[in-house]
XYZ file of C-alpha atoms in Angstrom:
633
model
C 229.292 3.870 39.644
C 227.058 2.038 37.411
C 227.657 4.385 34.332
C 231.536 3.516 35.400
C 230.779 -0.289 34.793
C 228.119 0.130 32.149
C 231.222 2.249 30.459
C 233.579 -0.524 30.857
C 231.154 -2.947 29.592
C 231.114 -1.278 26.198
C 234.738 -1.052 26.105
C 235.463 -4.736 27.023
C 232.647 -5.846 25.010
C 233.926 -3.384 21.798
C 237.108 -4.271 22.600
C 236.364 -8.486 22.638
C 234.156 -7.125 19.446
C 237.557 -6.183 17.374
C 239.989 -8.999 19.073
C 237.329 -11.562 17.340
C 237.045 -9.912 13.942
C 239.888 -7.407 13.075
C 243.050 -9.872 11.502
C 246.423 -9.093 12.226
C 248.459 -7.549 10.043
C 250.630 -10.859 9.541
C 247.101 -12.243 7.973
C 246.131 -9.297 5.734
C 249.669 -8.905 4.379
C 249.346 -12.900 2.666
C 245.837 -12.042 1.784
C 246.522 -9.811 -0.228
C 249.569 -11.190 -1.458
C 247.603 -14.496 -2.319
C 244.563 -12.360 -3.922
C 247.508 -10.528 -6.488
C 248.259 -14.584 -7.664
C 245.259 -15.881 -7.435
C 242.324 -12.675 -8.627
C 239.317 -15.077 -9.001
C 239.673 -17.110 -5.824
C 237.976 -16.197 -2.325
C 239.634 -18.306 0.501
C 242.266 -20.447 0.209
C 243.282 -23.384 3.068
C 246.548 -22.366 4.518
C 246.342 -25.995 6.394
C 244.532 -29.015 5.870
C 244.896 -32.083 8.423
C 243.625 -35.149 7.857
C 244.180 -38.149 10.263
C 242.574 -41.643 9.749
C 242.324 -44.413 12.402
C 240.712 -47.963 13.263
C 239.381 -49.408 15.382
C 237.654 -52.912 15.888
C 234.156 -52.754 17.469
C 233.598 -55.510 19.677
C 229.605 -55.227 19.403
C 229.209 -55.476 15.721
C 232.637 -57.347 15.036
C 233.049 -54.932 12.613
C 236.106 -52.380 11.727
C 235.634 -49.249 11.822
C 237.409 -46.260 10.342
C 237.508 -42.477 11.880
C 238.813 -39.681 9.750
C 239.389 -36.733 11.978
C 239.990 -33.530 9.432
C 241.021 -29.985 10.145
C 240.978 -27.185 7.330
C 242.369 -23.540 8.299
C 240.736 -21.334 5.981
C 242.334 -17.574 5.180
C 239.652 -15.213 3.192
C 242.098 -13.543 0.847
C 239.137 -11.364 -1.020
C 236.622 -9.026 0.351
C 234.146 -10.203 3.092
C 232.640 -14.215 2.214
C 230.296 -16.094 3.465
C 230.126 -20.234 2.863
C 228.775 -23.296 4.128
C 231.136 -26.252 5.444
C 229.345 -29.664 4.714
C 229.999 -33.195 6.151
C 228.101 -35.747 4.567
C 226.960 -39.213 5.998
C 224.394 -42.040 6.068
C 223.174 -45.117 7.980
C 226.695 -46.237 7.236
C 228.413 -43.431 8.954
C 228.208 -40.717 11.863
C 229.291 -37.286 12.312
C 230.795 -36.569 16.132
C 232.952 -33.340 16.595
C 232.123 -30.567 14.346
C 234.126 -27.462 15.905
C 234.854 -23.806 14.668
C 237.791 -22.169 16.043
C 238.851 -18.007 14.932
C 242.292 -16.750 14.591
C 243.207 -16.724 18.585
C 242.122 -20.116 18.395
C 239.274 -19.413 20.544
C 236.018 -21.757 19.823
C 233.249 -20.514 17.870
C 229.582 -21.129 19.068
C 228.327 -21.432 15.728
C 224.745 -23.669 15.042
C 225.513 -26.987 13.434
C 222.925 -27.873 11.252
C 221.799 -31.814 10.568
C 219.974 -31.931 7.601
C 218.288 -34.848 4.434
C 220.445 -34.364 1.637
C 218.203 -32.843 -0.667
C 218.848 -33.170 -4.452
C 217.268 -33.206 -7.683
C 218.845 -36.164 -8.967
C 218.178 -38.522 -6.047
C 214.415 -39.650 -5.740
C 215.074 -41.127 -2.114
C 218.333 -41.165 -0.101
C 219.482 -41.862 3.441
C 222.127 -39.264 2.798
C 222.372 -36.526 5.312
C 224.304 -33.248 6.064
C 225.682 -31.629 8.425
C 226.635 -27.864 8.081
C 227.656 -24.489 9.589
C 227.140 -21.326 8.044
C 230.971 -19.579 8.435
C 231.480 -15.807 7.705
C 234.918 -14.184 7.073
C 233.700 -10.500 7.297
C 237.149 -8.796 6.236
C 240.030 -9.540 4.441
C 242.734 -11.592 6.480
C 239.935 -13.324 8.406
C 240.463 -16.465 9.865
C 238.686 -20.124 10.625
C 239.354 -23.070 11.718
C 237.399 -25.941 11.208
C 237.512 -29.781 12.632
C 235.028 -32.260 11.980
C 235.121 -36.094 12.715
C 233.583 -39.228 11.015
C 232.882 -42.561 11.750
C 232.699 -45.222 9.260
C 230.742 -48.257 11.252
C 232.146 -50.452 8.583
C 235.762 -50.137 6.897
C 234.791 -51.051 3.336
C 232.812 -47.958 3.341
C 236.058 -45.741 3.496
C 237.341 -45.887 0.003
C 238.914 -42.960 -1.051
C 240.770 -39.231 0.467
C 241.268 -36.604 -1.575
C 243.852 -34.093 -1.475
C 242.324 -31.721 -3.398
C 239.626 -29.253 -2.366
C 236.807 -26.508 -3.632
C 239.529 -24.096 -2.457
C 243.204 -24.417 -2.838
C 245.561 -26.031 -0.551
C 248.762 -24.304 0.639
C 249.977 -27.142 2.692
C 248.229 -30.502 4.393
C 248.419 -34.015 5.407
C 247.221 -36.989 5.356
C 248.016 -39.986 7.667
C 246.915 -43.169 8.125
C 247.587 -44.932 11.678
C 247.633 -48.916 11.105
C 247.218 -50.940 13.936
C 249.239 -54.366 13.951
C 246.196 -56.480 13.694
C 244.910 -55.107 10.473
C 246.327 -55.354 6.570
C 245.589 -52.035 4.829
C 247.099 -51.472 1.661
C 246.788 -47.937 -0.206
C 247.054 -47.212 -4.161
C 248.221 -43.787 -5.313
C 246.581 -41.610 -7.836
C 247.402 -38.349 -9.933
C 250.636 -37.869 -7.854
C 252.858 -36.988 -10.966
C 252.708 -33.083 -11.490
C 252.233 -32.004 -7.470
C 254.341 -31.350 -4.671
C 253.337 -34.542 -2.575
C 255.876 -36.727 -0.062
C 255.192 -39.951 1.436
C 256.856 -40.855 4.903
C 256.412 -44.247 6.971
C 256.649 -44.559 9.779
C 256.691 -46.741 13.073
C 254.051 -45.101 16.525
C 254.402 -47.722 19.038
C 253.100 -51.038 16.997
C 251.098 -48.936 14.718
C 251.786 -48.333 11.077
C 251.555 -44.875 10.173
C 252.027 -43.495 6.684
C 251.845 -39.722 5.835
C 251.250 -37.982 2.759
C 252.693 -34.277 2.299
C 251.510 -31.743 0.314
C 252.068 -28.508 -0.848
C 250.189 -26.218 -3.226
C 247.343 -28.184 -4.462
C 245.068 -25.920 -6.920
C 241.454 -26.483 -6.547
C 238.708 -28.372 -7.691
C 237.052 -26.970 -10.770
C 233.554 -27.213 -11.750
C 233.375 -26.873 -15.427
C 230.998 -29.196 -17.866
C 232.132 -31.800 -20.066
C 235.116 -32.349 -17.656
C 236.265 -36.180 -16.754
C 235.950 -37.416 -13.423
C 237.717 -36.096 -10.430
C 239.907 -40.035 -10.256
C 241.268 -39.014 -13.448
C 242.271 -35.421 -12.507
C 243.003 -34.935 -8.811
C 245.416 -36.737 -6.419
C 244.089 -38.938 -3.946
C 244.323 -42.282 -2.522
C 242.477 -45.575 -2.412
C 242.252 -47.290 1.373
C 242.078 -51.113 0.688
C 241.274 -53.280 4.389
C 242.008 -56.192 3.337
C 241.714 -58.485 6.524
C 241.783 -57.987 10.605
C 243.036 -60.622 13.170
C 240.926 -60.503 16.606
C 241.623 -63.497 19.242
C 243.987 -64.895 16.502
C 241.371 -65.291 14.070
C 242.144 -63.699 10.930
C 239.162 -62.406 8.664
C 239.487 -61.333 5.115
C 237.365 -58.312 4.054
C 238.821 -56.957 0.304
C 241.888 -59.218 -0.056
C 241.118 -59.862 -3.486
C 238.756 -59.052 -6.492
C 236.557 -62.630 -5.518
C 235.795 -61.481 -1.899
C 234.171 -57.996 -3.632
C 232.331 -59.972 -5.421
C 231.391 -62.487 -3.077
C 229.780 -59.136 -0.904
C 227.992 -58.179 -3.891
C 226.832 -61.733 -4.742
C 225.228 -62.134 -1.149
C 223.593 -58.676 -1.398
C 221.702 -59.873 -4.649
C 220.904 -63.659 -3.405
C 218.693 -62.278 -1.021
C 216.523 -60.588 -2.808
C 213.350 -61.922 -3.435
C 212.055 -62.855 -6.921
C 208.475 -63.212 -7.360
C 208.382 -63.890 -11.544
C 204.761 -64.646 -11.626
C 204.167 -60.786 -10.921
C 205.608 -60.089 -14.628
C 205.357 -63.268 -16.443
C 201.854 -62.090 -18.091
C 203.491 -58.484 -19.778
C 206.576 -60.740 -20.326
C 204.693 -63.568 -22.535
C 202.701 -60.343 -23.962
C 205.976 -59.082 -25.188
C 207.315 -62.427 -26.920
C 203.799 -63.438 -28.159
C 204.532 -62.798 -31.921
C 208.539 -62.831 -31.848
C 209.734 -66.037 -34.079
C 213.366 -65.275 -32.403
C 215.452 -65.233 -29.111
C 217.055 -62.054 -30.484
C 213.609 -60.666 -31.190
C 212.182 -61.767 -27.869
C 215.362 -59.702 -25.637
C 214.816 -56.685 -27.506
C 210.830 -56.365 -27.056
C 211.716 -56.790 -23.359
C 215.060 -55.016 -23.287
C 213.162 -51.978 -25.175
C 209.639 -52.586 -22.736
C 212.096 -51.762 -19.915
C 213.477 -48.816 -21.100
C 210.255 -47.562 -22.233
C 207.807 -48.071 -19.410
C 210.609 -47.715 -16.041
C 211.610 -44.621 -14.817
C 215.283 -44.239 -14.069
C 215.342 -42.293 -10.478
C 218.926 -42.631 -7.877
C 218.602 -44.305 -4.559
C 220.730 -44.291 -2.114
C 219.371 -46.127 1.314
C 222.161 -47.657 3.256
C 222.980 -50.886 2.042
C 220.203 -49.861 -0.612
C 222.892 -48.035 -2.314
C 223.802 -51.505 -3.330
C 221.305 -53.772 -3.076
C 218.601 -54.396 -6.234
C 215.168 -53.572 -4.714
C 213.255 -56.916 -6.011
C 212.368 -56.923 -9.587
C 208.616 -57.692 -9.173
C 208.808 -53.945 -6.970
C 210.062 -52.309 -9.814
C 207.933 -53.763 -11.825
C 204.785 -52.669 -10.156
C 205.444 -48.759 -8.921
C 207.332 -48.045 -12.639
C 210.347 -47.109 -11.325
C 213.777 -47.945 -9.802
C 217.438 -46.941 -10.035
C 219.986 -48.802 -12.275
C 220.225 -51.882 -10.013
C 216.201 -52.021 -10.115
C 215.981 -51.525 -13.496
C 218.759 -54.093 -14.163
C 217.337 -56.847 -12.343
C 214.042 -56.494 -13.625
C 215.433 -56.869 -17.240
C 217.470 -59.741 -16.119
C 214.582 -61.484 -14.093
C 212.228 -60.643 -17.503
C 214.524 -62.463 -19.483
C 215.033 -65.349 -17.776
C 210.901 -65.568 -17.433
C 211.489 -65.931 -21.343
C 213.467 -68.768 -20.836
C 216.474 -66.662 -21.690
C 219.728 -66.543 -20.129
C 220.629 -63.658 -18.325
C 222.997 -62.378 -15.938
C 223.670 -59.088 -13.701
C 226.305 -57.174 -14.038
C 228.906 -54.779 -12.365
C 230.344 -52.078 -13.962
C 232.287 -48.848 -13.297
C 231.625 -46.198 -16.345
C 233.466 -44.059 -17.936
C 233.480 -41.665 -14.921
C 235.880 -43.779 -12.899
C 239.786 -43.921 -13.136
C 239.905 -47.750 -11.828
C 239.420 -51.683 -12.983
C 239.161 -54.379 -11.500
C 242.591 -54.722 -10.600
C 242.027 -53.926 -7.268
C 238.970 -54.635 -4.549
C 236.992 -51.165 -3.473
C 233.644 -49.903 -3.737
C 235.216 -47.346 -5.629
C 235.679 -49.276 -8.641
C 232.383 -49.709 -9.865
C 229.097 -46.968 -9.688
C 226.641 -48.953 -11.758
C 224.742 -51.885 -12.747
C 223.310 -53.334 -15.991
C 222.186 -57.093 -17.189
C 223.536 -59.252 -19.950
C 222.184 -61.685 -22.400
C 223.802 -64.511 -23.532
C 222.915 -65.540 -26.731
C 224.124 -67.782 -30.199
C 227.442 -67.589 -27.851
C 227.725 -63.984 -27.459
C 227.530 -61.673 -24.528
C 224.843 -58.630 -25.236
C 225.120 -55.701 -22.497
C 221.788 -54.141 -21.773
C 221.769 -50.832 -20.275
C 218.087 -50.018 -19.535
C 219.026 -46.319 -17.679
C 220.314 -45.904 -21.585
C 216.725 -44.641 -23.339
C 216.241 -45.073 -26.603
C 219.945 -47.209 -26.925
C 219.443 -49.630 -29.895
C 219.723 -53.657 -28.995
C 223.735 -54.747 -29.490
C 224.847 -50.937 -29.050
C 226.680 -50.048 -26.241
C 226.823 -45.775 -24.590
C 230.276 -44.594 -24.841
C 230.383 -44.387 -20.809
C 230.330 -48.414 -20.585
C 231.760 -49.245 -24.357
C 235.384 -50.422 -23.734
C 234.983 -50.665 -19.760
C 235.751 -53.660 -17.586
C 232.408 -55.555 -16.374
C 232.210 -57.864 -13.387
C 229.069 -60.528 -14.692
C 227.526 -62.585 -12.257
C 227.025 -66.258 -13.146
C 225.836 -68.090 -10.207
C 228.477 -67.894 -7.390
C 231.397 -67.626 -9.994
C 232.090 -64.364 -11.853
C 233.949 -63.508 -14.659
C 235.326 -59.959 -15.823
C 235.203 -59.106 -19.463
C 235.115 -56.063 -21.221
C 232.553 -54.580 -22.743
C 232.943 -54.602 -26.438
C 234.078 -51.088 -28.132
C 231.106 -50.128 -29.882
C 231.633 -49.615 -33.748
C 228.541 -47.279 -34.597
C 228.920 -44.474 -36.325
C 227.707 -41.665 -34.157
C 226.485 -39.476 -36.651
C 225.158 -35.691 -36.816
C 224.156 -35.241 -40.676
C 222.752 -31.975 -41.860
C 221.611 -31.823 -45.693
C 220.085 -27.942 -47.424
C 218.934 -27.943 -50.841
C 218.648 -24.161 -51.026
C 217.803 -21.294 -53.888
C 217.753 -17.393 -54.007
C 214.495 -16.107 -53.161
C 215.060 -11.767 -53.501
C 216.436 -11.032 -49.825
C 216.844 -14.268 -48.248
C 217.867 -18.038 -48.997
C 215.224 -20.826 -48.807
C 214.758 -24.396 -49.227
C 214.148 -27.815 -47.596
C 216.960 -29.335 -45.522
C 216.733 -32.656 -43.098
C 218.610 -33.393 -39.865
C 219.710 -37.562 -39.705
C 221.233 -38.781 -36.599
C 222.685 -41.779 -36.035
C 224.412 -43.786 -32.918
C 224.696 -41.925 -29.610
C 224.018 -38.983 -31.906
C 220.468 -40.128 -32.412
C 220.126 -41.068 -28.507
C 221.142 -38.245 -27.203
C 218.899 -36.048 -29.675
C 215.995 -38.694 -28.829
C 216.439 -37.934 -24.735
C 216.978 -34.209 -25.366
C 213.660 -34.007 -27.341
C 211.288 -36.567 -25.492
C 212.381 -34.762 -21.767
C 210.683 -31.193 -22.666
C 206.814 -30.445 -23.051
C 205.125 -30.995 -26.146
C 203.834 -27.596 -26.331
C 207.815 -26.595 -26.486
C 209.222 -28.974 -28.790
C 208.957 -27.339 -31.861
C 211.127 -24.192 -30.633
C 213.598 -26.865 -29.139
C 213.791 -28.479 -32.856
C 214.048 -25.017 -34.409
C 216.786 -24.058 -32.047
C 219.133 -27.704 -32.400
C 218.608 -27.250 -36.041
C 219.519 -23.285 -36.302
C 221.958 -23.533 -33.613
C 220.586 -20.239 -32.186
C 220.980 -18.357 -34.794
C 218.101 -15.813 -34.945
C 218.525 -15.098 -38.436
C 217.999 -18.560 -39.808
C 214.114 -19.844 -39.228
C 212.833 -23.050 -39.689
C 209.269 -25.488 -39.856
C 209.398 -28.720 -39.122
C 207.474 -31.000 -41.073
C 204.723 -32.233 -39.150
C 203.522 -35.668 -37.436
C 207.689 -36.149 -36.770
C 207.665 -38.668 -34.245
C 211.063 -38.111 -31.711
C 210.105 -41.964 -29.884
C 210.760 -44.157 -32.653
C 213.124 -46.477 -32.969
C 215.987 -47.664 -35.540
C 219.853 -47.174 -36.127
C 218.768 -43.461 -37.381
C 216.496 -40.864 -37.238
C 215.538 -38.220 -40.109
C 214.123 -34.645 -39.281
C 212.948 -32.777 -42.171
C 212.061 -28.864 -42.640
C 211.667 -25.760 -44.073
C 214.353 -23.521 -43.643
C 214.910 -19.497 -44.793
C 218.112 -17.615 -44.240
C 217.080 -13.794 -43.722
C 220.081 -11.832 -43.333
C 222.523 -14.128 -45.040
C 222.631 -12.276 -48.698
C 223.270 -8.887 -49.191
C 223.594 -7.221 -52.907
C 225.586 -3.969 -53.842
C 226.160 -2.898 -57.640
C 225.114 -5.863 -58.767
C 227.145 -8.165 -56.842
C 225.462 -10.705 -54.114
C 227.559 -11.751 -50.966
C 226.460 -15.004 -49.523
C 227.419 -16.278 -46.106
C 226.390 -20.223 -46.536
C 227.438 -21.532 -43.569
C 226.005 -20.153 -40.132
C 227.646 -22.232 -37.873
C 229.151 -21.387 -34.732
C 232.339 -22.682 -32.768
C 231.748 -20.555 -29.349
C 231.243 -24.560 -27.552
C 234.207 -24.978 -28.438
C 236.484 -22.500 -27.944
C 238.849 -23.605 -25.085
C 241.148 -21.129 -24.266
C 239.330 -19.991 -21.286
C 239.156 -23.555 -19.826
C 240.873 -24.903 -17.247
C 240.034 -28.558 -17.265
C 240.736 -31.291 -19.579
C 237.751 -31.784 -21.538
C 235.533 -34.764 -22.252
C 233.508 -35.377 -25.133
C 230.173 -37.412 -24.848
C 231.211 -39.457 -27.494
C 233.510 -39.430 -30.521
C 231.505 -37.996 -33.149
C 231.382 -37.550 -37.192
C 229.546 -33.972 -38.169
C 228.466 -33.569 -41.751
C 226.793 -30.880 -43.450
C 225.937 -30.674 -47.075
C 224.487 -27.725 -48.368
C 223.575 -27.230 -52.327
C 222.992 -23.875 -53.455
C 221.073 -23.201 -56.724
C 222.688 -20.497 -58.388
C 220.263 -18.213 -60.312
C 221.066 -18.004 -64.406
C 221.766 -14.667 -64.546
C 224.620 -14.549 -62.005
C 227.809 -16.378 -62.167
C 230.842 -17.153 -59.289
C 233.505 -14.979 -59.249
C 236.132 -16.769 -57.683
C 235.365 -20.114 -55.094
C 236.470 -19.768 -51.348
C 239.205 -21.993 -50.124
C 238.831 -25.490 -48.868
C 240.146 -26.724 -45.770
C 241.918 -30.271 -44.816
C 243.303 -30.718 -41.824
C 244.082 -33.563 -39.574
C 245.674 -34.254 -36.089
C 245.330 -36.375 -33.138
C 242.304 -34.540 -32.463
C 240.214 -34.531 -35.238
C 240.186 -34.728 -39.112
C 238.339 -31.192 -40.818
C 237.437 -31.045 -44.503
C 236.057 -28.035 -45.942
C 235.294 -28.316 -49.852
C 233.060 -26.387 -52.358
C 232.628 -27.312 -55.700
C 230.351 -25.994 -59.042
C 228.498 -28.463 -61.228
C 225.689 -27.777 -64.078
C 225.444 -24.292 -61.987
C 224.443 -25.983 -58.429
C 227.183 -24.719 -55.578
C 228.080 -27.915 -53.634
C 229.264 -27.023 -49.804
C 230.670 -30.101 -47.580
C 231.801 -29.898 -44.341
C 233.363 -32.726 -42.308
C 234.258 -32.736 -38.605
C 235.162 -35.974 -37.184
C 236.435 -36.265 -33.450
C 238.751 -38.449 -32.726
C 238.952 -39.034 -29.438
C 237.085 -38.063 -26.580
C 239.576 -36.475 -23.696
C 240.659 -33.295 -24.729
C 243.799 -32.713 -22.694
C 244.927 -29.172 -21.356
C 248.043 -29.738 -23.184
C 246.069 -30.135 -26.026
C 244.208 -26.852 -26.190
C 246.257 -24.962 -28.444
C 245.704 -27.666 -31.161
C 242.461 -28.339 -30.528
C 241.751 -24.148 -30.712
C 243.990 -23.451 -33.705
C 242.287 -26.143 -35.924
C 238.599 -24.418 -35.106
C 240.328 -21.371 -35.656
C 241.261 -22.338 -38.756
C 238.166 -24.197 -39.767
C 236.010 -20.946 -38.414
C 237.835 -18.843 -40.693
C 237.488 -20.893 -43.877
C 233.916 -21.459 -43.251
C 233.241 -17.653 -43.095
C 234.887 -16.799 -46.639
C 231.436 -15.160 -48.051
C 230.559 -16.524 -51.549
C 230.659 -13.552 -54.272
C 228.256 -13.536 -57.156
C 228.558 -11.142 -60.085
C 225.559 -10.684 -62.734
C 226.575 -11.396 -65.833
């Protein structure tokens, strides 16, 4: 008898075994039709529910806001593993987290709470919680619901209807209660199938966004940020009405900043901490002008940029006299230290709030969304100067192409006043001169890198972040692009901290494998440039330039007396939307001038632009490659 029920213990357990993993049919049939459209994708969500309500919390007379979501995942490829993440903070909780299979039977998987932990935060309230989900064949099935609280509405800003994986169909609805004014903007909608319904539930509000095939998110480099790409919606609480008192939270842009202007009124400021380094600095300066930049520079020198995110820390400057003392602090920190320095030089200064380039918004609208960052300004001779201290090795008056052109919100007292920040006029420039001659098998000669604008800063923080002992390979490889045929020697006792509109790198430089001779005839390939970076026609997101750039190079070849040109390559000049390309080579008192022009001309490359953008390298790759032909005379 026991072998009897020991028997049918093995069968119902083999049996539960297969009911839990095998799919049905019905599920491996659109797997596989959904792995024929889509090869490179894993899972896709077949349904993704999102509901958010609120609620007013009598303890903390606060509003708070609960999204509940729901995401039915279908593995279309071969078995997958992933982990499902909620995030939250001090700000937030996490209460159901449940997995469900394809019978819709719950799943007694581990949820794990975690510290966010990443490399670019030095200290961060931020936590996770996770479950490690398997989908062992194709067809499998999961079903997962999560649900969090915001303690405090403000701090819901923004739902996404995108995901990592695509979306066949979703939702999401917002339930309004009668005593609350919520108003919610609309982004990215044109291009995807979306419907919005509203409707009445009792006295509640409720408006419902339908969607249908939503691709997903990408992760590619140089791409804009996700407000500019990816529908979504902003959630704006603008007031509440308990025991008919009504309360404004957002209604306009002046109650934002009336939230921000409290957080920074209470911090303390202790300027006797810095006013020694700060009279230091200005000791010897016979001008205001000269007096911001030895602090504005001091700052950026001597305080390390590092992200914090602690609760209301997120916004909140840590005290500048802090900052001061450990050497450290995140944009806010480092912003109201160069404020508070400047005003302890009897200068007048202001803090400002500013979204970069990253975000889709102004300030048309009140939302934490709209802003990620803050800087300081000067006011001086009746003109506004934005200092960026997070910017190293930015020039005084010069603004990074993330803020140039961008509203600002600047603080002055308990007024504000939003301006924009100018459009910065530098040239941001990438020069490259060669002076080069025929040396038997190779080509040598001196050449000399100059930067200038962003061009210089970003060549400044790329060299000054890696190890002495490496920075001579990292010079050899920016100036030789990689190419393993081309070496160079930099001269020494260059100096990659100093400071001015531009910056000059000089070298040796010998081409090894760029001249080859047959019957008499030499065959020179000048240029060794490459165009891989920017070859697009794999890409699938818009792409975003650092900054709109000029790139020069102006190579002079020596010709030796006994050899003359047989016929000059082709120039190129082309110009579009895009860019502008000039190609030219020219012959004078037997010295072979080569000039080469890129200059970009804006700094979102669109998808719909790709084919121009691709057929103009194309074209500039293949003039640049024409070899140069000597014969001997």
């Amino acid at each position: 008898m026991k072998h009897v029920i020991l028997g049918l213990t093995i069968i119902a357990f083999t049996t539960s075994f297969a009911q839990r993993y095998t799919p049905s049919e019905e599920n491996i049939s659109a797997a596989k039709q959904l792995q024929q459209e889509f090869e490179e994708e894993n899972l896709v969500v077949i349904d993704n529910k999102v509901l958010i309500e609120f609620d007013f919390n009598r303890s903390t007379q606060l509003v708070e806001a609960t999204l509940t979501e729901t995401n039915h995942f279908l593995n279309i490829g071969s078995a997958y593993k992933m982990q499902y993440p909620v995030f939250y903070d001090t700000e937030s909780e996490v209460g159901e987290f449940t997995i469900r299979d394809h019978r819709k039977k719950f799943l007694t998987e581990q949820v794990h709470d975690e510290h966010l932990k990443r490399s670019d935060l030095f200290h961060t309230d931020y936590r996770v919680k996770y479950v490690n989900l398997n989908f062992p064949l194709q067809g499998s099935e999961r079903s997962v619901t999560t649900q969090k609280t915001f303690k405090d509405v403000k701090y819901l800003t923004s739902e996404y209807f995108s995901d990592n994986f695509r979306v066949q169909k979703g939702s999401v609805s917002l339930v309004i209660p009668p005593w609350l004014d919520v108003e919610v903007k609309e982004f990215n909608f044109d291009g995807f199938q979306i419907e919005k319904k509203i409707s009445q539930q009792g006295d509640e509000k409720v408006i419902t966004y339908q969607f249908q095939e939503i691709p997903p998110m990408l992760e590619e480099s140089y791409t804009p940020g996700p407000s500019y790409l990816y529908p979504h919606i902003i959630i704006l609480a603008q007031s509440f009405t308990y025991k008919e008192t009504t309360t404004t939270l957002f209604s306009g842009i002046e109650d934002l900043y009336g939230w921000y202007n409290s957080l920074v009124e209470n911090v303390p400021v202790k300027a006797s901490v810095y006013q020694d380094k700060v009279d230091e600095l200005i000791a010897n300066c016979s001008t205001d002008e000269e007096k911001a930049r030895n602090i504005y520079y001091w700052v950026q020198d001597n305080i390390r940029y590092i992200a914090f995110e602690d609760g209301i820390a997120g916004f909140q400057p840590d005290s500048p006299q802090n900052v001061f003392e450990k050497r450290y602090g995140d944009c806010k920190g480092m912003a109201i230290l160069t404020k508070s320095m400047l005003e302890a030089a009897g200068l007048e200064a202001y803090l400002v709030w500013i979204g970069t380039d990253r975000l889709a918004y102004d300030y048309s609208f009140p939302s934490l969304a709209v802003d990620n960052h803050m800087i300081a300004a000067l006011k001086l001779n009746d003109r506004l100067y934005f200092l960026d201290a997070t910017e190293k090795y930015s020039e005084f008056g010069q603004y990074a192409s993330r803020i140039s052109g961008r509203e600002a919100m600047v603080k002055e007292g308990e007024h504000f006043k939003i301006v924009k920040v100018p459009t910065d006029t530098t040239q941001n420039l990438d020069h490259t001169q060669l002076n080069l001659v025929i040396q038997k098998e190779s080509i040598q000669g001196v050449g000399q890198k100059r930067f200038e604008g962003e061009s210089k800063v970003a060549f400044q923080n790329f060299v000054n972040a890696i190890g002495k002992d490496v920075q001579e390979d990292a010079l050899s490889h920016i100036i030789t692009q990689g190419q393993s045929n081309v070496s160079v020697k930099v001269t020494p006792n260059f100096d990659a901290s100093l400071r001015g509109n531009s910056m000059e790198l000089d070298y040796v430089v010998e081409m090894k494998n760029n001249i080859a001779e047959f019957d008499g005839t030499l065959y020179i390939d000048l240029d060794p440039s490459s165009y891989k970076k920017w070859d697009f026609s794999e890409r699938k997101n818009d792409y975003l330039l650092p900054f709109e750039e000029q790139i020069v190079s102006e190579i002079h070849l020596a010709l030796p007396e006994s050899y003359k040109i047989i016929e000059l390559p082709k120039g190129l000049q082309l110009s579009n939307d895009l860019m502008d390309l000039e190609v030219s080579y020219e012959v004078i008192d037997k010295t072979l001038t080569y000039k080469k022009r890129i200059q970009f001309k804006k700094r979102t490359i669109t998808k719909s632009q790709f084919d121009v953008w691709n057929d103009s390298f194309s074209k500039l790759n293949k003039t640049t490659q024409q070899q140069i032909i000597l014969q001997k005379n």
